[in-house]
PDB file of C-alpha atoms in Angstrom:
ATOM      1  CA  UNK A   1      10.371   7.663  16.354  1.00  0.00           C
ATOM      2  CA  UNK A   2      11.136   4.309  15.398  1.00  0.00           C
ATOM      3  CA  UNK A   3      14.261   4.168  17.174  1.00  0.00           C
ATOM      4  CA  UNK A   4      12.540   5.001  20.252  1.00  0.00           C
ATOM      5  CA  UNK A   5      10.797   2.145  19.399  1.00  0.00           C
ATOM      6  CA  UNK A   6      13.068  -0.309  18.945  1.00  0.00           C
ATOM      7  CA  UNK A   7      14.589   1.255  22.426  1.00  0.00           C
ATOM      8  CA  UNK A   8      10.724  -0.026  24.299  1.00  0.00           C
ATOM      9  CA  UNK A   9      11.286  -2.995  22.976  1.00  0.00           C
ATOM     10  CA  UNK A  10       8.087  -2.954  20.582  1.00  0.00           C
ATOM     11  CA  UNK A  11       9.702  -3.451  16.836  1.00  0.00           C
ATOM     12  CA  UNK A  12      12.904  -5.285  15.939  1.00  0.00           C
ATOM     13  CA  UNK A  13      16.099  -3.921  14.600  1.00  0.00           C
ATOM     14  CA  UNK A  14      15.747  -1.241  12.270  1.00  0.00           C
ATOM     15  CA  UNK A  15      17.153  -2.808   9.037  1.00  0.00           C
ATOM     16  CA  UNK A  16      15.580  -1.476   6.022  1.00  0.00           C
ATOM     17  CA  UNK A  17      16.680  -3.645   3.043  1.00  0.00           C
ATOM     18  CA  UNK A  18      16.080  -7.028   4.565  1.00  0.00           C
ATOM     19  CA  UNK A  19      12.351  -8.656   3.530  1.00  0.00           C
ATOM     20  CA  UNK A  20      13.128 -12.224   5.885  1.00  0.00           C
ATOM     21  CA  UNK A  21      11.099 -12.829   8.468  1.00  0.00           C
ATOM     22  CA  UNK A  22      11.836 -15.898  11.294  1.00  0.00           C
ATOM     23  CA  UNK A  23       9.759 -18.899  11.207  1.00  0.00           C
ATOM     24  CA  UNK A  24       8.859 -18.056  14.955  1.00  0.00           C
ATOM     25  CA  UNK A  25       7.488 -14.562  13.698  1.00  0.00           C
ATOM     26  CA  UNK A  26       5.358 -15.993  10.762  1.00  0.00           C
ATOM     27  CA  UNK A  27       4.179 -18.255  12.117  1.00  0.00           C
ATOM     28  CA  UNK A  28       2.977 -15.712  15.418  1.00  0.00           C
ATOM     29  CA  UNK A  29       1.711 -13.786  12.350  1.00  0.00           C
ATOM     30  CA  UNK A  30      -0.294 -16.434  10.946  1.00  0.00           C
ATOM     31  CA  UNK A  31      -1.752 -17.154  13.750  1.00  0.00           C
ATOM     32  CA  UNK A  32      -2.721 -13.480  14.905  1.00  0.00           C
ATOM     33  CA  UNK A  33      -4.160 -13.201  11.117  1.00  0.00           C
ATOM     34  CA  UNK A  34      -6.509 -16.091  11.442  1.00  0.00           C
ATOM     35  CA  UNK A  35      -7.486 -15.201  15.024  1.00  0.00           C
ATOM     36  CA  UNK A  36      -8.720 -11.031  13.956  1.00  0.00           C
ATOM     37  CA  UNK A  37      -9.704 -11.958  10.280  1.00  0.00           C
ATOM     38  CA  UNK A  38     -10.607 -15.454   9.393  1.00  0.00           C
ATOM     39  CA  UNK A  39      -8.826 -18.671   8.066  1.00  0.00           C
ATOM     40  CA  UNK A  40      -9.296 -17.660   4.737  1.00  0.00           C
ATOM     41  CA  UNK A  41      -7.270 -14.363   5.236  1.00  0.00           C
ATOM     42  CA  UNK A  42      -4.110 -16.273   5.742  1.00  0.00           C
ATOM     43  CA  UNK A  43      -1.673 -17.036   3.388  1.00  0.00           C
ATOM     44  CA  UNK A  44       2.037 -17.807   4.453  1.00  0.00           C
ATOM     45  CA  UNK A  45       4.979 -16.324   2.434  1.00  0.00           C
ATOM     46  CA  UNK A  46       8.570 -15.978   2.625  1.00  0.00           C
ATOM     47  CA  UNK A  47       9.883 -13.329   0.376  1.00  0.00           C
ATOM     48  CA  UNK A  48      13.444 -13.349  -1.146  1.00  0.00           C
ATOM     49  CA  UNK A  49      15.329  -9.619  -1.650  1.00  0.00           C
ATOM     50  CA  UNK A  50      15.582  -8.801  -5.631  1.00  0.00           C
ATOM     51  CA  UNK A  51      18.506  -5.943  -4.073  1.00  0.00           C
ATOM     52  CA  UNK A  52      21.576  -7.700  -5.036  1.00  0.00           C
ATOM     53  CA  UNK A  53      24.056  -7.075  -1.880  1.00  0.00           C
ATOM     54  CA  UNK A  54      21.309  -6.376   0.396  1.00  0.00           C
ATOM     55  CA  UNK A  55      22.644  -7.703   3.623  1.00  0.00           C
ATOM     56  CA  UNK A  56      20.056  -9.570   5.456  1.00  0.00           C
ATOM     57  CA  UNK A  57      21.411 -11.088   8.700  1.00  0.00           C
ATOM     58  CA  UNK A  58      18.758  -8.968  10.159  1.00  0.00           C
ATOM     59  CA  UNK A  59      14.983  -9.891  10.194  1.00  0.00           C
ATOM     60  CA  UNK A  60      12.731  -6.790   8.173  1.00  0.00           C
ATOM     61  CA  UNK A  61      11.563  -4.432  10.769  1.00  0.00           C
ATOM     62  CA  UNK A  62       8.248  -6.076  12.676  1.00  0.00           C
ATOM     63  CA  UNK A  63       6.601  -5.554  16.160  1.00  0.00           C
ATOM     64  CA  UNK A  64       7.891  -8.172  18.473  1.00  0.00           C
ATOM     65  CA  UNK A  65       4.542  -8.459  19.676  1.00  0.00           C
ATOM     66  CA  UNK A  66       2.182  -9.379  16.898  1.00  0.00           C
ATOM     67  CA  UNK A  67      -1.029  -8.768  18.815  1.00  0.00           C
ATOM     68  CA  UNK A  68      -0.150  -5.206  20.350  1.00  0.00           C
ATOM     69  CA  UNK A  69      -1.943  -3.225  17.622  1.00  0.00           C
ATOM     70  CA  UNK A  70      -0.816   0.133  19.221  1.00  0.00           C
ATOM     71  CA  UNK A  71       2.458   1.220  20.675  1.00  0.00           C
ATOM     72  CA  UNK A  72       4.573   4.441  21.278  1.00  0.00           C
ATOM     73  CA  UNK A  73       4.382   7.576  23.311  1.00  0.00           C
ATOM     74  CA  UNK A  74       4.097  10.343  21.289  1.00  0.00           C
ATOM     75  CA  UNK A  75       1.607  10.453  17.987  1.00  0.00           C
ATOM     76  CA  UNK A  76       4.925  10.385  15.385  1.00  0.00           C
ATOM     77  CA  UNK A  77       5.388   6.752  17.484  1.00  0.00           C
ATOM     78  CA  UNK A  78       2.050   5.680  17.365  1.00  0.00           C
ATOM     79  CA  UNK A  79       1.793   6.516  13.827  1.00  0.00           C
ATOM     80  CA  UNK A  80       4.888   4.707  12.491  1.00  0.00           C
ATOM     81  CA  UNK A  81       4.228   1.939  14.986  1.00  0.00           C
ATOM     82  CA  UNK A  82       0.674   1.640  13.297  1.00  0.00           C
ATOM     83  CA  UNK A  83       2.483   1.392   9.557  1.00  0.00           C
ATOM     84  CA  UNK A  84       4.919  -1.160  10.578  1.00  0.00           C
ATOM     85  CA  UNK A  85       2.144  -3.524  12.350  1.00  0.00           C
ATOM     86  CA  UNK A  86      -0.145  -2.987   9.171  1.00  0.00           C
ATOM     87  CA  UNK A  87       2.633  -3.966   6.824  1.00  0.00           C
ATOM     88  CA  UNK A  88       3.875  -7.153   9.013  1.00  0.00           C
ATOM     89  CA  UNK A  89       0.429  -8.376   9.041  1.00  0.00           C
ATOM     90  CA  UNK A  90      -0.233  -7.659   5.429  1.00  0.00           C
ATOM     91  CA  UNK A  91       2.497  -9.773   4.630  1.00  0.00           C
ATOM     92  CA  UNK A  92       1.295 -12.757   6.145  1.00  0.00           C
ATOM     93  CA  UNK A  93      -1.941 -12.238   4.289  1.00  0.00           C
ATOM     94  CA  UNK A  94      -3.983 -12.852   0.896  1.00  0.00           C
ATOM     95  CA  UNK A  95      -4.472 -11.219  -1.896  1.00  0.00           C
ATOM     96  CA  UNK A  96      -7.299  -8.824  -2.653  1.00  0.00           C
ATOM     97  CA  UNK A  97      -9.390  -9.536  -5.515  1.00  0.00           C
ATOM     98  CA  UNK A  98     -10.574  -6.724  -7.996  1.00  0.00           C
ATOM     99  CA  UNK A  99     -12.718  -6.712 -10.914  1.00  0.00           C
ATOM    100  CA  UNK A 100     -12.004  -3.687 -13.282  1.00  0.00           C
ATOM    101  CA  UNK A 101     -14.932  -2.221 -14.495  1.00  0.00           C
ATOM    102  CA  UNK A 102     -16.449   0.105 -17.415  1.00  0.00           C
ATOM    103  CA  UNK A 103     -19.531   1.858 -15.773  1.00  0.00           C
ATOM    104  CA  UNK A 104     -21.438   3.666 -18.788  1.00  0.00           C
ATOM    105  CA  UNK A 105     -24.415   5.669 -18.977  1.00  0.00           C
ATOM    106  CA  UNK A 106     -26.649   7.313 -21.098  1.00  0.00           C
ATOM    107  CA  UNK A 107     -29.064  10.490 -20.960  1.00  0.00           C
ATOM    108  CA  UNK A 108     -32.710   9.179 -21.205  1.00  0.00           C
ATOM    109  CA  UNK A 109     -33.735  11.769 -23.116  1.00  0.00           C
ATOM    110  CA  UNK A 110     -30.630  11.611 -25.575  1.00  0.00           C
ATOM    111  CA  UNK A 111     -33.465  12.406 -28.648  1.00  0.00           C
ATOM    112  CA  UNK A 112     -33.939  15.412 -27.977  1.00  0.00           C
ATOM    113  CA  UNK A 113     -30.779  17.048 -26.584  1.00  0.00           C
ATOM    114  CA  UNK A 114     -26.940  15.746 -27.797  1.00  0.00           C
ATOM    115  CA  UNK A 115     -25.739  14.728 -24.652  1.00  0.00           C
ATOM    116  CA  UNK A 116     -22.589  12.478 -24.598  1.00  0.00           C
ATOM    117  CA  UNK A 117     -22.579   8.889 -22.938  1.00  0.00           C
ATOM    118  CA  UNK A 118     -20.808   8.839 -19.507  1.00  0.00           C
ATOM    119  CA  UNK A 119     -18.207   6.606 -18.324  1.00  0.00           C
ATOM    120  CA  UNK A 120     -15.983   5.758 -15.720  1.00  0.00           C
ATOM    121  CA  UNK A 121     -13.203   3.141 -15.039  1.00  0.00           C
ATOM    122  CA  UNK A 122     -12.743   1.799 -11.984  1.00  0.00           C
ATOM    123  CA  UNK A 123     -12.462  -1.411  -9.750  1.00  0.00           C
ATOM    124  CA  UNK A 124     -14.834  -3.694  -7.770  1.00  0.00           C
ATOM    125  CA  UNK A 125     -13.297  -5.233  -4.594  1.00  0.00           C
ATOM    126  CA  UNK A 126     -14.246  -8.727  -4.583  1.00  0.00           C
ATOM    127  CA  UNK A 127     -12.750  -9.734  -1.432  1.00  0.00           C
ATOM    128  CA  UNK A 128     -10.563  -7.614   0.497  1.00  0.00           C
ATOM    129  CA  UNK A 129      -7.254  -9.894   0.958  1.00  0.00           C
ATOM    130  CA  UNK A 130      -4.814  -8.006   2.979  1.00  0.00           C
ATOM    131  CA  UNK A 131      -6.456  -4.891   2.791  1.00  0.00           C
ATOM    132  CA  UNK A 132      -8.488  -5.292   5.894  1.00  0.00           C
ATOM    133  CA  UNK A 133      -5.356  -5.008   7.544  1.00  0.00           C
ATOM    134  CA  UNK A 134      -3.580  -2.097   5.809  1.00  0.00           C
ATOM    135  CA  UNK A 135      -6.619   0.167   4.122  1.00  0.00           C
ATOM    136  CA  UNK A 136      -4.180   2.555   4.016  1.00  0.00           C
ATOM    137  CA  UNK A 137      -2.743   1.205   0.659  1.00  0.00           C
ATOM    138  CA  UNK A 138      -5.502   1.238  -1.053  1.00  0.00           C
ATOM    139  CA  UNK A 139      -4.180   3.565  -3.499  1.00  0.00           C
ATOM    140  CA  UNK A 140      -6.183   5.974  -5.888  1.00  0.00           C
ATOM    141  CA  UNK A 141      -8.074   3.490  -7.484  1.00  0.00           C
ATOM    142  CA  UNK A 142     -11.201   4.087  -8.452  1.00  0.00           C
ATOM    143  CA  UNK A 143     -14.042   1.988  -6.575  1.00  0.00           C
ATOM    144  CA  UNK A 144     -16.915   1.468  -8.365  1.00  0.00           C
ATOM    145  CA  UNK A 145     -20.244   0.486  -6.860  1.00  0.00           C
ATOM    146  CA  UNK A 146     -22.379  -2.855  -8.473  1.00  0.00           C
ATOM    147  CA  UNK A 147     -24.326  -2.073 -10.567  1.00  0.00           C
ATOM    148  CA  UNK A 148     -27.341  -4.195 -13.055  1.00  0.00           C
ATOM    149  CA  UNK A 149     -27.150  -3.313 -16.942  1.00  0.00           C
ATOM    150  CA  UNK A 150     -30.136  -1.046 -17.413  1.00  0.00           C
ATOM    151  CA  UNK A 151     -30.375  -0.331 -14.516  1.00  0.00           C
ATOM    152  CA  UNK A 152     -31.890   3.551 -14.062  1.00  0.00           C
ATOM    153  CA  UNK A 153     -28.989   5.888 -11.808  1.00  0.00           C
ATOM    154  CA  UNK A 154     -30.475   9.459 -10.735  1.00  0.00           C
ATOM    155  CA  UNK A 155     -28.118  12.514 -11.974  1.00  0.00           C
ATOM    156  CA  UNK A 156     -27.394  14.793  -8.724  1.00  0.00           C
ATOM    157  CA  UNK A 157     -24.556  17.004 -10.023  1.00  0.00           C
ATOM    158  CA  UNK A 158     -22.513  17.951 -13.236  1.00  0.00           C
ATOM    159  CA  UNK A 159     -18.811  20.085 -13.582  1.00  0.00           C
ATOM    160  CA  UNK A 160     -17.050  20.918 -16.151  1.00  0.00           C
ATOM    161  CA  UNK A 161     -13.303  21.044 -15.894  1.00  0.00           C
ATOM    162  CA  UNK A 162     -10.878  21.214 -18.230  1.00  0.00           C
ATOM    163  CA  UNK A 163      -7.568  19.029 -17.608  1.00  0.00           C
ATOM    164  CA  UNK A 164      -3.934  19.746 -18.869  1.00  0.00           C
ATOM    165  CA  UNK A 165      -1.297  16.692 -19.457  1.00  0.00           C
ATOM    166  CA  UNK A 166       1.355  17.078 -17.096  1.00  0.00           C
ATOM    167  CA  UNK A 167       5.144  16.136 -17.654  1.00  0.00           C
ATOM    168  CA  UNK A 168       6.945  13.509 -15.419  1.00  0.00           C
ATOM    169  CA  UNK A 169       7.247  15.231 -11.715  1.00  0.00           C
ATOM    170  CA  UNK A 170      11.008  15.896 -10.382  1.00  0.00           C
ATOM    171  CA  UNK A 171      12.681  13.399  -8.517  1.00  0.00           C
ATOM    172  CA  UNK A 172      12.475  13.765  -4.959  1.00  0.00           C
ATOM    173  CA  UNK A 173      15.392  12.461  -3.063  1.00  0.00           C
ATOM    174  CA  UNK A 174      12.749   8.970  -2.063  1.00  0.00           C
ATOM    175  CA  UNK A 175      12.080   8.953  -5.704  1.00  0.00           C
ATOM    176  CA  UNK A 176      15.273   8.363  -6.969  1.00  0.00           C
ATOM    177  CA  UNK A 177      16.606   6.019  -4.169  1.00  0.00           C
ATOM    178  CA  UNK A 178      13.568   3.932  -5.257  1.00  0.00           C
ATOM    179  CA  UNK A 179      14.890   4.135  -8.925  1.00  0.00           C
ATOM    180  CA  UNK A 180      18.344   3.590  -8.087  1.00  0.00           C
ATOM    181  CA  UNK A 181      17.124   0.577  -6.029  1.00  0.00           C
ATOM    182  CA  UNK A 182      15.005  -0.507  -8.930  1.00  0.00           C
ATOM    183  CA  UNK A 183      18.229  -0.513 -11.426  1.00  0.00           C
ATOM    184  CA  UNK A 184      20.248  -2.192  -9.066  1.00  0.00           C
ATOM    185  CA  UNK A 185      22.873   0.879  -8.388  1.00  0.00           C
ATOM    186  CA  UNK A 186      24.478   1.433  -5.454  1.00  0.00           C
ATOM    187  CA  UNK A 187      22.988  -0.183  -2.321  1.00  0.00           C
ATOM    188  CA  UNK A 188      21.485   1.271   1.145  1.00  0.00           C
ATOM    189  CA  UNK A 189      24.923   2.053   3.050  1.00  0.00           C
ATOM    190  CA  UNK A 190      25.994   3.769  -0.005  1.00  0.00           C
ATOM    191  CA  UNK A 191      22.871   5.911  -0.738  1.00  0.00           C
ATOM    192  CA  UNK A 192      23.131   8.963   1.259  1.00  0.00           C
ATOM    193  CA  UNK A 193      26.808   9.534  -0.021  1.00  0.00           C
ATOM    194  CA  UNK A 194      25.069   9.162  -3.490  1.00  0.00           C
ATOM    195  CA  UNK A 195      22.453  12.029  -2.455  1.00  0.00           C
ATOM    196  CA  UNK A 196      25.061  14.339  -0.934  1.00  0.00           C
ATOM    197  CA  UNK A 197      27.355  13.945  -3.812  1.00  0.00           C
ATOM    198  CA  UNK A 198      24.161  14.770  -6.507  1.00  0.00           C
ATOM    199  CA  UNK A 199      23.472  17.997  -4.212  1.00  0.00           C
ATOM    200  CA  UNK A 200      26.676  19.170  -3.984  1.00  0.00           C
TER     201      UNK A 200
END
């Protein structure tokens, strides 16, 4: 899909372990970012690779049009066409702001039955940051709503489920690239010899 891509002429070069950007395109970023979201969405950044032989004559993959939201033919286009635009402009972008929050609460009538207090931890988002542009990294956070101390919450349902602690899942073949990338073995050219070679 993303070769058929590149072949339209809507994203650059597919090179996967570059994180550089040109100054044309971040700057064509910056600009698009403060046009849909606001000045105070922007914030310009240059990354720098931590992958130690990662060969970056290449920009990272972007759209070469910043302000074509939607591209592609089919839906697998569309869809990865949708992920790399989100990410570009996301990376051009501020931060979001959290607050993690304790939510507790207590039965009213806690005198006469034992009930336990309830609790939940979670997060408040404060201001959305690059979010607004990628919601689909939001993650499994928690979001909690604002709340005043004391104030009175009405109970609509209760379960009761009983949870088991689960050992670390098995790599998946993503999983472990990420891990090899993370310890600095190997690097991307070498990585599906590395697979192959683990399989076999």
């Amino acid at each position: 899909a993303a070769q058929k891509l590149y072949e339209q002429g809507h994203i650059t070069y597919m090179r996967t372990d570059s994180i550089t950007l040109s100054k044309q395109a971040v700057a064509s970023i910056a600009s698009y970012v403060e046009k849909t979201y606001g000045k105070e969405y922007v914030d310009v950044r240059t990354y720098q690779s931590k992958v130690k032989n990662a060969q970056e004559a290449h920009e990272a993959i972007r759209p070469t049009n910043i302000t074509k939201s939607h591209a592609g033919n089919t839906d697998d286009e569309k869809r990865v066409y949708e992920l790399i635009h989100a990410r570009t402009t996301a990376s051009q972008m501020c931060d979001a702001k959290t607050l993690r929050t304790k939510i507790s609460a207590t039965i009213a009538d806690a005198d006469t039955h034992k009930f336990p207090d309830f609790s939940i931890n979670g997060s408040r988002i404060m201001f959305e940051g690059w979010l607004v542009a990628d919601p689909a990294s939001r993650g499994e956070e928690v979001e909690v709503p604002a709340l005043q101390i004391r104030q009175k919450l009405s109970l609509f349902d209760i379960t009761n489920t009983e949870k088991y602690t689960e050992p670390p899942s098995r790599y998946t073949e993503a999983g472990l690239i990420k891990e090899l990338e993370k310890r600095g073995i190997g690097r991307p050219s070498t990585f599906a010899s590395i697979m192959n070679t683990l399989e076999e």
